[in-house]
Structures are given as structure tokens and as C-alpha cells.
Coordinates of C-alpha atoms in Angstrom, one line a residue:
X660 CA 0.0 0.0 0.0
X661 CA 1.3 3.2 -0.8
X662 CA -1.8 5.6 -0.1
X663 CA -2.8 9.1 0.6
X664 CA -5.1 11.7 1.6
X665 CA -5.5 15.3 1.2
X666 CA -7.7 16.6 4.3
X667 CA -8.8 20.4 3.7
X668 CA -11.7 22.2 4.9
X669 CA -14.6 24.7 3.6
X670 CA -13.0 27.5 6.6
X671 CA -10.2 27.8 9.0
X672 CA -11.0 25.9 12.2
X673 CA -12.9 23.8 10.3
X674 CA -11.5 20.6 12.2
X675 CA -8.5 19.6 9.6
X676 CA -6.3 18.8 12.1
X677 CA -8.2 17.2 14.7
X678 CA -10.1 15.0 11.5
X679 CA -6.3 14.0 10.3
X680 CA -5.0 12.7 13.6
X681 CA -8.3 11.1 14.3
X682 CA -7.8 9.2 10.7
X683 CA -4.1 8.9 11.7
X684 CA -4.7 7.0 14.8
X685 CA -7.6 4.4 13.0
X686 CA -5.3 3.8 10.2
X687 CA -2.1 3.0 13.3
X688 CA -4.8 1.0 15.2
X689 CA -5.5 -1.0 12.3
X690 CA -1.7 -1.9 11.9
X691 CA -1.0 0.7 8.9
X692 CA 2.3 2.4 8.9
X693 CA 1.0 6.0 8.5
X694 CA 2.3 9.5 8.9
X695 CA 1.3 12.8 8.8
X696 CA 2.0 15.9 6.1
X697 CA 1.2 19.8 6.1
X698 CA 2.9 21.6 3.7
X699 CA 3.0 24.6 5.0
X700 CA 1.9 25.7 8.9
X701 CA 1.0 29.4 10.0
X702 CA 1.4 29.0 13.9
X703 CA 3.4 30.0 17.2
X704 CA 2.6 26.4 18.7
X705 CA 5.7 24.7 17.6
X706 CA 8.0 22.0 18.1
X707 CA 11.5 20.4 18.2
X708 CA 12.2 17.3 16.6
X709 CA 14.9 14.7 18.1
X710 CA 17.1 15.7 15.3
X711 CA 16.4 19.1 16.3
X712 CA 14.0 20.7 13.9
X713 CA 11.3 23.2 14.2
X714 CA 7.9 22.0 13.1
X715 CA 4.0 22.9 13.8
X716 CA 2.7 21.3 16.9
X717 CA -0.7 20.2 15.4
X718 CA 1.8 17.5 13.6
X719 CA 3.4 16.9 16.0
X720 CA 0.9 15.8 17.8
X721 CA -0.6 14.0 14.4
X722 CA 2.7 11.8 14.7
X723 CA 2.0 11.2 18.1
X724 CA -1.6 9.9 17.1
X725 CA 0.6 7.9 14.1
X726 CA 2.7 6.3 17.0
X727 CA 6.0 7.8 15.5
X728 CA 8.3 9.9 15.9
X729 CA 8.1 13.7 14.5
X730 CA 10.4 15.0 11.9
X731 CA 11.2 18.2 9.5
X732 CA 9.6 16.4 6.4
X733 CA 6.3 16.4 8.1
X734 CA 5.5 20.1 8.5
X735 CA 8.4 21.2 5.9
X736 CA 7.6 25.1 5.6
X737 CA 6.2 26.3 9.0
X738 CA 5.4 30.2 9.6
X739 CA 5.8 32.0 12.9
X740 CA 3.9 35.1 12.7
X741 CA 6.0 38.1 14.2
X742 CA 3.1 41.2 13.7
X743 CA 0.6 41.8 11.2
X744 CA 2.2 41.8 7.9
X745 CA 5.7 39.9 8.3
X746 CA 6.4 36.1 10.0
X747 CA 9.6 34.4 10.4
X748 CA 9.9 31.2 7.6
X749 CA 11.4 28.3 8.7
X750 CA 12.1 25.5 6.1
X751 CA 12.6 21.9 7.0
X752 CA 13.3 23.1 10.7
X753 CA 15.1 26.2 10.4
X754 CA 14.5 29.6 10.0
X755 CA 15.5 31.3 7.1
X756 CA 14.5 34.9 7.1
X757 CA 11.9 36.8 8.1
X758 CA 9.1 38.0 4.7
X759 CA 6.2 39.8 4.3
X760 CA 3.0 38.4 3.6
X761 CA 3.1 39.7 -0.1
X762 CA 6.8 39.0 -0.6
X763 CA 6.1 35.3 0.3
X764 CA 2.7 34.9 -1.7
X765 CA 4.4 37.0 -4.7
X766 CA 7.0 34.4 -5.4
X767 CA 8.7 32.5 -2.2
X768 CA 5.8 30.1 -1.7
X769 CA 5.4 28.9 -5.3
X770 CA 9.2 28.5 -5.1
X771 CA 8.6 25.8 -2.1
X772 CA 6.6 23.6 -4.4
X773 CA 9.4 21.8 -5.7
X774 CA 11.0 21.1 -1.7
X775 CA 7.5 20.6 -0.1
X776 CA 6.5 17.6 -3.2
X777 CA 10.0 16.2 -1.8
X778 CA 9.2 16.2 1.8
X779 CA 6.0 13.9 0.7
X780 CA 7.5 12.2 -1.4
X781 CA 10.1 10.8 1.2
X782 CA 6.9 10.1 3.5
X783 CA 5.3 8.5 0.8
X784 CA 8.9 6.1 0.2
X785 CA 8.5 5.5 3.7
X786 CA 5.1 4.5 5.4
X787 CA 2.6 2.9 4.0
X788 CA -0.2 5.9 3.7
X789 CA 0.4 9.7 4.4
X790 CA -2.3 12.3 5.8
X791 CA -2.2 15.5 4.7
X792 CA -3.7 18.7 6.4
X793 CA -4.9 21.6 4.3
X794 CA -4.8 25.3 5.2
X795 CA -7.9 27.3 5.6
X796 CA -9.6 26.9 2.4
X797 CA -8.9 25.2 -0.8
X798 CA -11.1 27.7 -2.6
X799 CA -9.2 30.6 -1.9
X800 CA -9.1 31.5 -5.3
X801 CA -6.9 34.7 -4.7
X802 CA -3.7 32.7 -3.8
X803 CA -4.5 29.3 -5.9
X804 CA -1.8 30.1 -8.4
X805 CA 0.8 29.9 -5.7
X806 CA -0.6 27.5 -3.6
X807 CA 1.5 24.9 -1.9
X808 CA -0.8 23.5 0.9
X809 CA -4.5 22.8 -0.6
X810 CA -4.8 21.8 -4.0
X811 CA -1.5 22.7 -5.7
X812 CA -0.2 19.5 -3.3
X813 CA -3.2 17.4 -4.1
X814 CA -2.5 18.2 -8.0
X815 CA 1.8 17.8 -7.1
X816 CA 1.4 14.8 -6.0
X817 CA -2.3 13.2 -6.8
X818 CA -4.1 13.0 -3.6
X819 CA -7.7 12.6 -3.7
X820 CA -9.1 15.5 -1.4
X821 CA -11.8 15.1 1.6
X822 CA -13.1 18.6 2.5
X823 CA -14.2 18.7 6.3
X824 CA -17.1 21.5 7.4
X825 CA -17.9 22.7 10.8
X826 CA -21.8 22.0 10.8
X827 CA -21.7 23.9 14.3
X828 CA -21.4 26.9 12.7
X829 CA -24.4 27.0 10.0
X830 CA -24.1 26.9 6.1
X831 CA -22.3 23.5 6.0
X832 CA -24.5 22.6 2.5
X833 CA -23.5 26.1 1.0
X834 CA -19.6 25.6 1.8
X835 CA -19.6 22.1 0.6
X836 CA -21.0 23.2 -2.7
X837 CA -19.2 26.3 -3.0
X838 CA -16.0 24.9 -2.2
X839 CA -16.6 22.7 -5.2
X840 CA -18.0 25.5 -7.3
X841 CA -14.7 27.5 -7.2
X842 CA -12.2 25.0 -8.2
X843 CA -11.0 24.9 -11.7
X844 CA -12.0 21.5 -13.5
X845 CA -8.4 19.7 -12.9
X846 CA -9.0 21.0 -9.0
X847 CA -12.8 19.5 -8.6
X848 CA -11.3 16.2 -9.9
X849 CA -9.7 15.6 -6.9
X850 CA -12.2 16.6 -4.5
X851 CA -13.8 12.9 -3.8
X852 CA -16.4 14.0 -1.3
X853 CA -17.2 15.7 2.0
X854 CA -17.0 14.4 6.2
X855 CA -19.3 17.0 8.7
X856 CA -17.9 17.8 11.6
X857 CA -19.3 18.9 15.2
X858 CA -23.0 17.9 14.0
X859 CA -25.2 18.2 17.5
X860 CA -28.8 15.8 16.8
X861 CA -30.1 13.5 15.1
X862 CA -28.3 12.5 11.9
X863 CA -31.6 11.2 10.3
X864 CA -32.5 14.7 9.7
X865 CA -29.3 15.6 7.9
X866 CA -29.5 12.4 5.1
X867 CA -32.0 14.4 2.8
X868 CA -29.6 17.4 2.4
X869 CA -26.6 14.9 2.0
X870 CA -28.5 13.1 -0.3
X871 CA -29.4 16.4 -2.5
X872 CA -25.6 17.0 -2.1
X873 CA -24.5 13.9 -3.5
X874 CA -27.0 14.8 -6.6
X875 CA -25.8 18.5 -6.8
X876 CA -21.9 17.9 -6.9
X877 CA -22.0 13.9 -7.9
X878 CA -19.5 13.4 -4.4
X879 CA -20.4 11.3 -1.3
X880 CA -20.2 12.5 2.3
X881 CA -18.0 9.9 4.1
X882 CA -19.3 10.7 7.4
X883 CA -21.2 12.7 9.9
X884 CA -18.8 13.1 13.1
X885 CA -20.5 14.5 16.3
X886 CA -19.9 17.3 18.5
X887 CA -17.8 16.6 21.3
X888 CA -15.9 19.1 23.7
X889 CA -12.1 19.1 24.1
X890 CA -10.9 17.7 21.2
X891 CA -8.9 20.6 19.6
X892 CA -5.1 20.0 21.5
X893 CA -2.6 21.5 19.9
X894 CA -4.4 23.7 18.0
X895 CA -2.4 25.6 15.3
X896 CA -3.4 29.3 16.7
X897 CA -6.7 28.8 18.6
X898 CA -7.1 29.8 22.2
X899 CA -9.6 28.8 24.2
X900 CA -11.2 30.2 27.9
X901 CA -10.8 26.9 29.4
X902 CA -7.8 24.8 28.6
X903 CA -9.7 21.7 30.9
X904 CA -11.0 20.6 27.9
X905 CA -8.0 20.3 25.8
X906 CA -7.1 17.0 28.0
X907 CA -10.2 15.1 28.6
X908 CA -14.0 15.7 28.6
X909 CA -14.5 13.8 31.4
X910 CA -16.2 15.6 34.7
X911 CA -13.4 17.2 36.2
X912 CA -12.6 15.5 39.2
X913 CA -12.2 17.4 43.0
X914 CA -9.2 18.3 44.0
X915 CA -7.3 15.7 46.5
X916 CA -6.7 18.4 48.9
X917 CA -9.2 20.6 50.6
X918 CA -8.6 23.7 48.3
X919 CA -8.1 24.6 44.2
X920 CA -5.3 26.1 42.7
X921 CA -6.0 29.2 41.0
X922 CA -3.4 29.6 37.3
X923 CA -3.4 32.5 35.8
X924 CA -1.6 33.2 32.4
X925 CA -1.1 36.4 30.7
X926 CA -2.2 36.4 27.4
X927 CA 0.8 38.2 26.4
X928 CA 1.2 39.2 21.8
X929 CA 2.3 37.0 20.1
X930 CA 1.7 34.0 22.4
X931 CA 3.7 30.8 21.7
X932 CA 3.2 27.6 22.7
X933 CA 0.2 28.4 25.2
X934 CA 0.2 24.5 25.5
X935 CA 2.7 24.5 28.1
X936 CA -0.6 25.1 31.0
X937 CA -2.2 22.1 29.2
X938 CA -0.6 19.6 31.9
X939 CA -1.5 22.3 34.6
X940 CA -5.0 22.1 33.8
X941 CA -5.0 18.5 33.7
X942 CA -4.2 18.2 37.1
X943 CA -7.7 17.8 39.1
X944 CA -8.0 21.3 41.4
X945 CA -5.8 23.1 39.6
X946 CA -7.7 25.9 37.8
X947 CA -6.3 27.3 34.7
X948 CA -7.2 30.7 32.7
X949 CA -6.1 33.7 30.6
X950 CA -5.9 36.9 31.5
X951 CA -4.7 40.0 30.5
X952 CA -6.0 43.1 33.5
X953 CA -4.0 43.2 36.9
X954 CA -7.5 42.9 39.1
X955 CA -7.4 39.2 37.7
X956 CA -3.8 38.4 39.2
X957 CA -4.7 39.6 42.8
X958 CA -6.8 36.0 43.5
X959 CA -4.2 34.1 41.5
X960 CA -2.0 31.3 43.5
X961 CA 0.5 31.2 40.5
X962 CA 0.8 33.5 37.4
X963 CA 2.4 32.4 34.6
X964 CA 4.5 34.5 31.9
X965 CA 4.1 32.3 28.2
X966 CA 6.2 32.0 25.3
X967 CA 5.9 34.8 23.1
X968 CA 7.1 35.6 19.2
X969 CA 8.0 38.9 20.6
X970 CA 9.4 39.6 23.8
X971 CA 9.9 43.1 23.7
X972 CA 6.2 43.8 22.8
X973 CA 5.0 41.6 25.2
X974 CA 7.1 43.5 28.1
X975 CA 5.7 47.4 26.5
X976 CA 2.4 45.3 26.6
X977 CA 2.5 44.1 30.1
X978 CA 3.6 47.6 31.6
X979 CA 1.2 49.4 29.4
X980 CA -1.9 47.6 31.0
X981 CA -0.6 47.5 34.4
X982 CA 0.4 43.7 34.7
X983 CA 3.9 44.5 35.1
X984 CA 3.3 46.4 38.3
X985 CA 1.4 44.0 39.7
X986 CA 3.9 41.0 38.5
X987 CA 6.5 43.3 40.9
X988 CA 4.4 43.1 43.3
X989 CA 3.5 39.7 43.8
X990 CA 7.4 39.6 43.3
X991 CA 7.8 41.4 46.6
X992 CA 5.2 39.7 48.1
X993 CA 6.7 35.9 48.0
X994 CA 3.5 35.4 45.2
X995 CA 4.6 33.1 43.0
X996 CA 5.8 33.7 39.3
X997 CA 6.4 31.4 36.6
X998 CA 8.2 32.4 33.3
X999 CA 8.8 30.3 30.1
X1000 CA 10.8 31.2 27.3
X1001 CA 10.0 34.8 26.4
X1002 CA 8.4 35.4 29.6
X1003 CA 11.2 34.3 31.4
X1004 CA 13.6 36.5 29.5
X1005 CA 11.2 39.6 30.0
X1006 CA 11.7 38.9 33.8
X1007 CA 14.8 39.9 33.7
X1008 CA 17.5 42.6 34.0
X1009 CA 18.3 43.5 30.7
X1010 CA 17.2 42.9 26.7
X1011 CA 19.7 43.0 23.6
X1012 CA 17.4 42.4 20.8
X1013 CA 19.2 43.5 17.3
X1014 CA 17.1 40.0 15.5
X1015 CA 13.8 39.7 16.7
X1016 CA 12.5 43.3 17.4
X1017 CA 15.6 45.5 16.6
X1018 CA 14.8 47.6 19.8
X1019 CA 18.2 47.4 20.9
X1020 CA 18.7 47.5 25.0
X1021 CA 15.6 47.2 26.6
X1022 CA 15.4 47.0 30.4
X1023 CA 13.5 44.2 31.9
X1024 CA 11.5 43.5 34.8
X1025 CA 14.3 43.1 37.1
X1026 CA 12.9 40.2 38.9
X1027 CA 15.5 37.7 38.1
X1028 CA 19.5 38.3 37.7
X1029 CA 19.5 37.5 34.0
X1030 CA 20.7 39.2 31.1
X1031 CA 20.0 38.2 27.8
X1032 CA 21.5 38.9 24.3
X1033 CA 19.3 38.0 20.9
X1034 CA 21.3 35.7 19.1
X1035 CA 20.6 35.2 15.2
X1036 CA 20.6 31.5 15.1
X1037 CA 17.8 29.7 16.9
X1038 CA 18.7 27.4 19.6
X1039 CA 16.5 24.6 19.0
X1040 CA 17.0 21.3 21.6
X1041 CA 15.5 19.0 23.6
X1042 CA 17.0 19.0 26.9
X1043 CA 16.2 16.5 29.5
X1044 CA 17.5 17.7 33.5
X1045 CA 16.1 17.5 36.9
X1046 CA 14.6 20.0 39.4
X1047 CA 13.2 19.6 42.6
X1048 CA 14.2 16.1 42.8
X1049 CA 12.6 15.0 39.4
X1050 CA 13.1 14.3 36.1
X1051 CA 12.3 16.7 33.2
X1052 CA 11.9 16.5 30.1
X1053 CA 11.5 19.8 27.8
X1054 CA 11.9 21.5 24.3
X1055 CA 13.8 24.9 23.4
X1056 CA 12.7 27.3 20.9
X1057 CA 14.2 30.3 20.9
X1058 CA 16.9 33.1 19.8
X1059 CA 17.6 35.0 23.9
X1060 CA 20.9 33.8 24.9
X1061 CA 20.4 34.1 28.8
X1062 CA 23.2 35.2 30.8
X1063 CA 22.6 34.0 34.6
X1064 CA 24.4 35.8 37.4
X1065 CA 22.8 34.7 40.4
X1066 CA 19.5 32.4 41.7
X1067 CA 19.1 29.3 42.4
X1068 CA 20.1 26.9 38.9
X1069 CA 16.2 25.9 37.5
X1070 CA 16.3 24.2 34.4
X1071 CA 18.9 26.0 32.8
X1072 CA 17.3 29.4 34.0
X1073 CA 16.9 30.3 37.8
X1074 CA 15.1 31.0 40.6
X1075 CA 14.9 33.6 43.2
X1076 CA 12.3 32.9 46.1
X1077 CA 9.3 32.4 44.3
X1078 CA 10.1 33.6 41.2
X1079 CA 11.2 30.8 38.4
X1080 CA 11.9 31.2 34.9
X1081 CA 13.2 28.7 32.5
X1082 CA 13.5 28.4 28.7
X1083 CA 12.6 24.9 29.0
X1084 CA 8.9 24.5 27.1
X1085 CA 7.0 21.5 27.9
X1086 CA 8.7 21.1 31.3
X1087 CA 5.5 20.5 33.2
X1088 CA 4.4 17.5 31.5
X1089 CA 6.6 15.8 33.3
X1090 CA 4.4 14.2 35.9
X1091 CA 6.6 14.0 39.0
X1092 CA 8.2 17.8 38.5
X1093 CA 5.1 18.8 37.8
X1094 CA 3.4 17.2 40.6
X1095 CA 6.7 18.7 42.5
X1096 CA 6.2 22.3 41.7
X1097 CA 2.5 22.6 42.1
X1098 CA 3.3 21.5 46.3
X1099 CA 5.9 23.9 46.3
X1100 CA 3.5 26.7 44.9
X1101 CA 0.3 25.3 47.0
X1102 CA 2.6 26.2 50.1
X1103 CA 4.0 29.4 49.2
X1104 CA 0.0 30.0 48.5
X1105 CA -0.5 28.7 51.5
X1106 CA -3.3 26.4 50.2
X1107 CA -4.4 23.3 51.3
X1108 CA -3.8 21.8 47.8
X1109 CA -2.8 18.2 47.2
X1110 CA -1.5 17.3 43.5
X1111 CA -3.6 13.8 42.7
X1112 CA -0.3 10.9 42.9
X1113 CA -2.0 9.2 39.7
X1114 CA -2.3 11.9 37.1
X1115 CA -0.3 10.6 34.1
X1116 CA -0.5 13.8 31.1
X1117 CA 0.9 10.9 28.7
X1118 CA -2.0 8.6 29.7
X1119 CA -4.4 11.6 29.0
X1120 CA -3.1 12.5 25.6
X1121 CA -3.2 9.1 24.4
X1122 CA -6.8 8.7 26.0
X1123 CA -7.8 11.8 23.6
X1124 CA -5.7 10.9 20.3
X1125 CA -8.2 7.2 21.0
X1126 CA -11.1 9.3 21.0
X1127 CA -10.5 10.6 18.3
X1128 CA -9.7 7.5 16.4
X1129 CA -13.2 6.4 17.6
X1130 CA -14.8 9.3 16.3
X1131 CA -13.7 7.8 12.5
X1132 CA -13.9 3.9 13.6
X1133 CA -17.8 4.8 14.7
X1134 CA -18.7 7.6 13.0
X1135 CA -16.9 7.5 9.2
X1136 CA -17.7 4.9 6.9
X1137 CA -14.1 3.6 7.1
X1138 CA -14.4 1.0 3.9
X1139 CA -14.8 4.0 1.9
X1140 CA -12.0 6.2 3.3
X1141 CA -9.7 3.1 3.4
X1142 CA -10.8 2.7 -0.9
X1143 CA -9.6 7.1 -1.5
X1144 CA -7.2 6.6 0.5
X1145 CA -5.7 3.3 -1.4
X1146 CA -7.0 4.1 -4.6
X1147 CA -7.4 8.1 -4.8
X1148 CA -10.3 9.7 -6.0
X1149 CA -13.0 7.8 -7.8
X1150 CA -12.7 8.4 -11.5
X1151 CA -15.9 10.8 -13.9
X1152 CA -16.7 13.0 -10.9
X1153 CA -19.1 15.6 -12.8
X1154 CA -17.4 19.5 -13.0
X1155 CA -20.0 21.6 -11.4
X1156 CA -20.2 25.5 -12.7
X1157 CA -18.7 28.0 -12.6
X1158 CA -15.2 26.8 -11.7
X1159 CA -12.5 29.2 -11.1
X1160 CA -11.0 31.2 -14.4
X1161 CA -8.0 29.6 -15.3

């Protein structure tokens, strides 16, 4: 077998990446060697390979769902946003420069073609099936002729195409159809039919709209998949109001110990890799959410300073609103303070940024006696260490050199009383650090909270990735999506009118 799939959807947030690690892990579960492809990935969740490479999270986590291990070939162009109009490109794991939206549309992204068909193409050599995720729409008939993620892959390298839409939202029938509609002729050939997603009822009442579907466009629907909360982890640049969901939907279990744990995060620009609270909000009594006014602090048992693209900003962002007042302050007070990555440089003494935001000398928070210098080249590893008696894993993404001059050593950062800061992402996923810190914060709270002795964040991602190989296994009809995937896309699908201009 040497099968593939293109998954895109009618909209952004459509589901595409939850729908192609749900397919990912029914095609593992069924003993298929399968891995996952995106082109090309707009997004500040990222990750590091073992061979060191940046990718997109959302594969990473497809890869996870695939049971193997991420690489650069699997999210070969990612894009980290760094303001409105520019991001920084990184190719096959490393960054290359930073471009403007319209210089990269107006010639660097059709230029990827070539390297992105490659990246497949070694997938393809290597597992059995590969399942590709779109970008927003396929019908986004304004950058078609450079596309590199949608249908100029599908036509690169003949994938048959399943388009995904969000029934939740209203209009599913039009966006099928229309999707369709705006393809040129060579395009609509690939598009084999259509999979609902998030549909809340009964499904009997949805089979006479498929069924005048299926007669509009000549293309099956391959399967109605039900709402269910919690299912977008590692989403490429979602954020939610409650993270609780992003781990299980079960009913959230009391806390061990007589009181919660209140977690407040800044929602700082630019936020990266927001799924470092995941495992906090995991934990049962621990209560996780996002805030950006300094009233919401005050009742807070631990803030937490994220990842950001831009470190400077999110420092003129935090004094601006008054959050960096009230950070001192809890600073003073013992409170404590968690930064990671960029929040954990902003926390310091003083910023040298000639790369990312060209500021020059910044001054920092002061809170921590670190100094850091932005270096042009990314430092991209995957540490492993120990702190507080634990074992910890983590991931580094980032160009601030940190110069430590005092503090207690914390995961190649420091600490100073209850202030911590680290550049170490993914740290608290480590179950007995995590469980480690969050006793050492309960006290400094002076809470009576207990951190439950059996939480396993693993356990709880693989128990999601399973659900959502059961949405497919139940909910898809999976003899059909085994024949596109096998076989591509069934041969004489009509061309419905008007079709894009050529």
C-alpha cells in the first residue's frame, strides 16, 4: 500500500487537524504504517524534533496519534507570525529569514513547491499511507496560483481530497458546494467528497440534504462526526477560555486536597506555545485561565509569563496595561511567578534584541539576575535535566541567549524565592516535577492543595488521540475512506459550474 489523503476544509478551524490525527490514529490502530504531512503551517505552537527541527505542533501531535516519531519532512515550511504583515519562515526546521505576507505569496511560496512535493514524497517512500492537512480553504481562489498546501499539493502529487465543514457553525451545505464551485475542472477532480464535523442531533434529519448533495456535486459525504468538547489540542493558533477541555472531557474530578489552585496566564502578543498550562489544567484542582487586566492576578495562587514571538512587545504590553506592576508586586510579596521562554527573559535585568524586534537595550523587569543577548541563530534542543528532585523533560525554541548571574540553577534558568523562569517549554508534562512544583507553589499560596499521585499527562493525551480515532472507527464509513485513501479519487466526478478562471 502506498496511499494518501489530502484533508482540507470549507473554513479555518474547520476541524482539519483534529479529523487528520483522528484518521491517523484508526489507520495505526489498524496496523498501517502512517504519517502525517502539512505543507506549509502558520502558527506560534511549535516543536522540536529529536534531530532538532522546528515544526507545527498540530503534527506533532498528528505523529504522536501515528505512534511515531516527528520530523522536518512532516511540517516542511512552518510560519511563525512576528506582527501583522511579516512572520519568520522556517524551512525543513530552520528559520530562514523573516518576509512579508506579499513578498512570500508573490513568489517565495510557489518557489517551495518543488521542496514541499520532496518532503511527501520521502513520507510516501517510507510508510505505508500519508495524511495530509490543508490550510484554511482550498477555494481561496486569490492565492490558488501559488498555492503549496491545498490543492497545488493534491494536483503535485495526486491525492484525492476530503473537504471537512464545521456544521456547528451554519451553512455546511453552501460551503460544501461552493467549495466545489470554485475549483477549476483539474482541481474539482480531486475533490472525492465531503466528512461533517461537530454535528449536534439526530443524523436522520441531515440524510435528505446529503443526499441532494450527492445529486448537486455527484461526491459522497463519508461521514457525519458528532460534536464533542475538548478535542482541539494543539491547535495551530486557537485559544480557548478553558484549557480543561484540551485534555479530557470527562467531569473534572475534585481536587485531592481541601482547596483549588488558581493559574493564571497572561495572554501576552504573540503568544507561543500556550500548551505549556495544558498539563496544569490536567491536574484535578488546579484551575487554569487567561488573563490580561491586573485585578485578575490579585486571586491568583501562580501567574504564569508564556512564550511569546515577541518579547519586547509583550514587556511594553504588560507595563502598558498595568500587569507588570502587579507582577513586581506579587514579586515582593513571595507570590509566585512562573516564566517560560520569552516570559522568562522579559523577567529579567536586561534585553539585547538586534534579531527579533531590533529595539536594541531594553530594560527588563528586574525580577531575576538575568541578562539576555538576541542571538541570530535559533537554539533549538531537547533538553532532559532535573529540578526539585525530578526528572524533566522539555523543548527549546528560541533566539535570547540568557546570561545567569545569580539564583538558584532551574532548568537552565533560575530562581529567586518564588520567582522561576526557565527556557525549557513543555517542562511541566513531566508528571513528577510537575506534581513537585505545584506542592511547592500550594505552600507558598498557602493552600491546602494536594497534586492527585496518579495523574499521568501521557495517559491523558493518548486517551484523547483514541477518542479521536473512535470518532472515524464509529462515526466515518471507514471502507470507503480506506478505498480514496488506497485508490485516490474515484474516476468521472461531474465538474459543477462555474469553476474558477484559469
Amino acid at each position: 500500500m502506498n496511499g494518501g489523503l489530502l484533508v482540507a476544509g470549507t473554513t479555518s478551524d474547520a476541524g482539519k487537524s483534529v479529523v487528520t490525527a483522528g484518521i491517523c490514529r484508526w489507520l495505526a490502530r489498524q496496523g498501517v504504517k502512517v504519517a502525517p504531512f502539512k505543507a506549509q503551517n502558520m502558527s506560534l505552537n511549535s516543536f522540536v524534533t529529536r534531530e532538532g527541527a522546528e515544526i507545527g505542533r498540530a503534527q506533532a501531535m498528528q505523529a504522536q496519534a501515528c505512534r511515531v516519531e516527528p520530523t522536518a519532512h512532516m511540517n516542511p515550511v512552518l510560519l511563525k507570525p512576528g506582527g501583522e504583515r511579516s512572520s519568520q519562515v522556517v524551512l525543513l526546521g530552520r528559520p530562514v529569514g523573516e518576509m512579508s505576507a506579499r513578498g512570500y505569496h508573490g513568489g517565495r511560496q510557489a518557489r517551495l513547491l518543488g521542496t514541499v512535493l520532496d518532503s511527501l514524497a520521502e513520507l510516501r517512500a517510507t510508510y505505508d499511507a500519508v495524511i495530509c492537512e490543508g490550510a484554511g480553504s482550498p477555494a481561496e481562489i486569490n492565492l490558488r496560483r501559488t498555492d503549496i498546501v491545498n490543492m497545488g499539493i493534491a494536483r503535485g502529487a495526486g491525492l484525492p481530497v476530503l473537504v471537512v465543514g464545521d456544521i456547528d457553525r451554519g451553512g455546511v451545505f453552501a460551503s460544501f458546494f461552493g467549495t466545489v464551485a470554485l475549483l477549476v475542472p483539474e482541481d474539482q477532480a480531486l475533490v472525492a467528497g465531503f466528512l461533517v464535523n461537530k454535528f449536534r442531533g439526530d443524523v436522520s434529519l441531515l440524510e435528505p440534504g446529503l443526499e441532494m448533495l450527492h445529486g448537486l456535486t455527484g461526491r459522497r459525504t463519508y461521514g457525519v462526526l458528532p460534536f464533542r468538547h475538548g478535542l482541539g489540542i494543539d491547535e495551530e493558533d486557537g485559544l480557548r477560555v478553558s484549557l480543561r477541555g484540551t485534555v479530557r472531557e470527562s467531569v473534572v474530578a475534585p481536587p485531592v486536597g481541601e482547596d483549588v489552585l488558581r493559574v493564571a496566564v497572561c495572554a501576552v502578543p504573540l503568544m507561543s506555545n500556550f500548551t505549556d498550562v495544558d498539563a496544569l489544567a490536567a491536574e484535578p484542582g488546579v484551575v487554569v485561565r487567561f488573563v490580561d487586566r491586573p485585578e485578575e492576578l490579585s486571586d491568583a495562587d501562580l501567574v504564569v509569563v508564556p512564550g511569546t514571538r515577541g518579547t519586547v512587545r509583550a514587556l511594553e504590553w504588560l507595563r502598558e496595561r498595568g500587569l507588570a506592576d502587579a507582577i513586581v508586586r506579587r514579586v515582593a510579596e513571595e507570590r509566585p511567578v512562573l516564566g517560560i521562554c520569552g516570559g522568562f527573559q522579559l523577567l529579567g535585568e536586561h534585553i539585547e534584541d538586534e534579531v527579533e524586534s531590533r529595539a536594541g537595550h531594553v530594560d527588563g523587569l528586574g525580577l531575576l539576575p538575568v541578562r539576555v543577548r538576541f542571538a541570530r541563530e535559533k537554539t533549538l534542543t531537547r533538553p532532559v535535566g532535573e529540578a526539585l528532585g525530578e526528572r524533566v523533560e522539555g523543548y527549546e525554541i528560541h533566539h535570547g541567549v540568557a546570561e545567569v548571574a545569580g539564583g538558584d540553577p532551574f532548568l537552565d534558568g533560575c530562581r529567586v524565592g518564588q520567582t522561576w523562569g526557565t527556557h525549557w517549554h513543555g517542562s511541566l508534562e513531566s508528571d513528577g516535577f510537575r506534581r513537585a512544583f505545584l506542592r511547592e507553589v500550594a505552600a507558598a499560596a498557602g493552600r491546602r492543595f494536594v497534586p492527585a499521585p496518579d495523574t499521568s499527562f501521557a495517559a491523558l493525551r493518548e486517551e484523547q488521540l483514541d477518542r479521536l480515532g473512535d470518532l472515524i472507527e464509529h462515526h466515518a464509513d471507514t471502507d470507503a475512506l480506506w478505498r480514496l485513501i488506497e485508490s485516490g479519487a474515484p474516476q468521472g466526478l461531474p465538474f459543477i459550474p462555474p469553476g474558477a478562471p484559469a
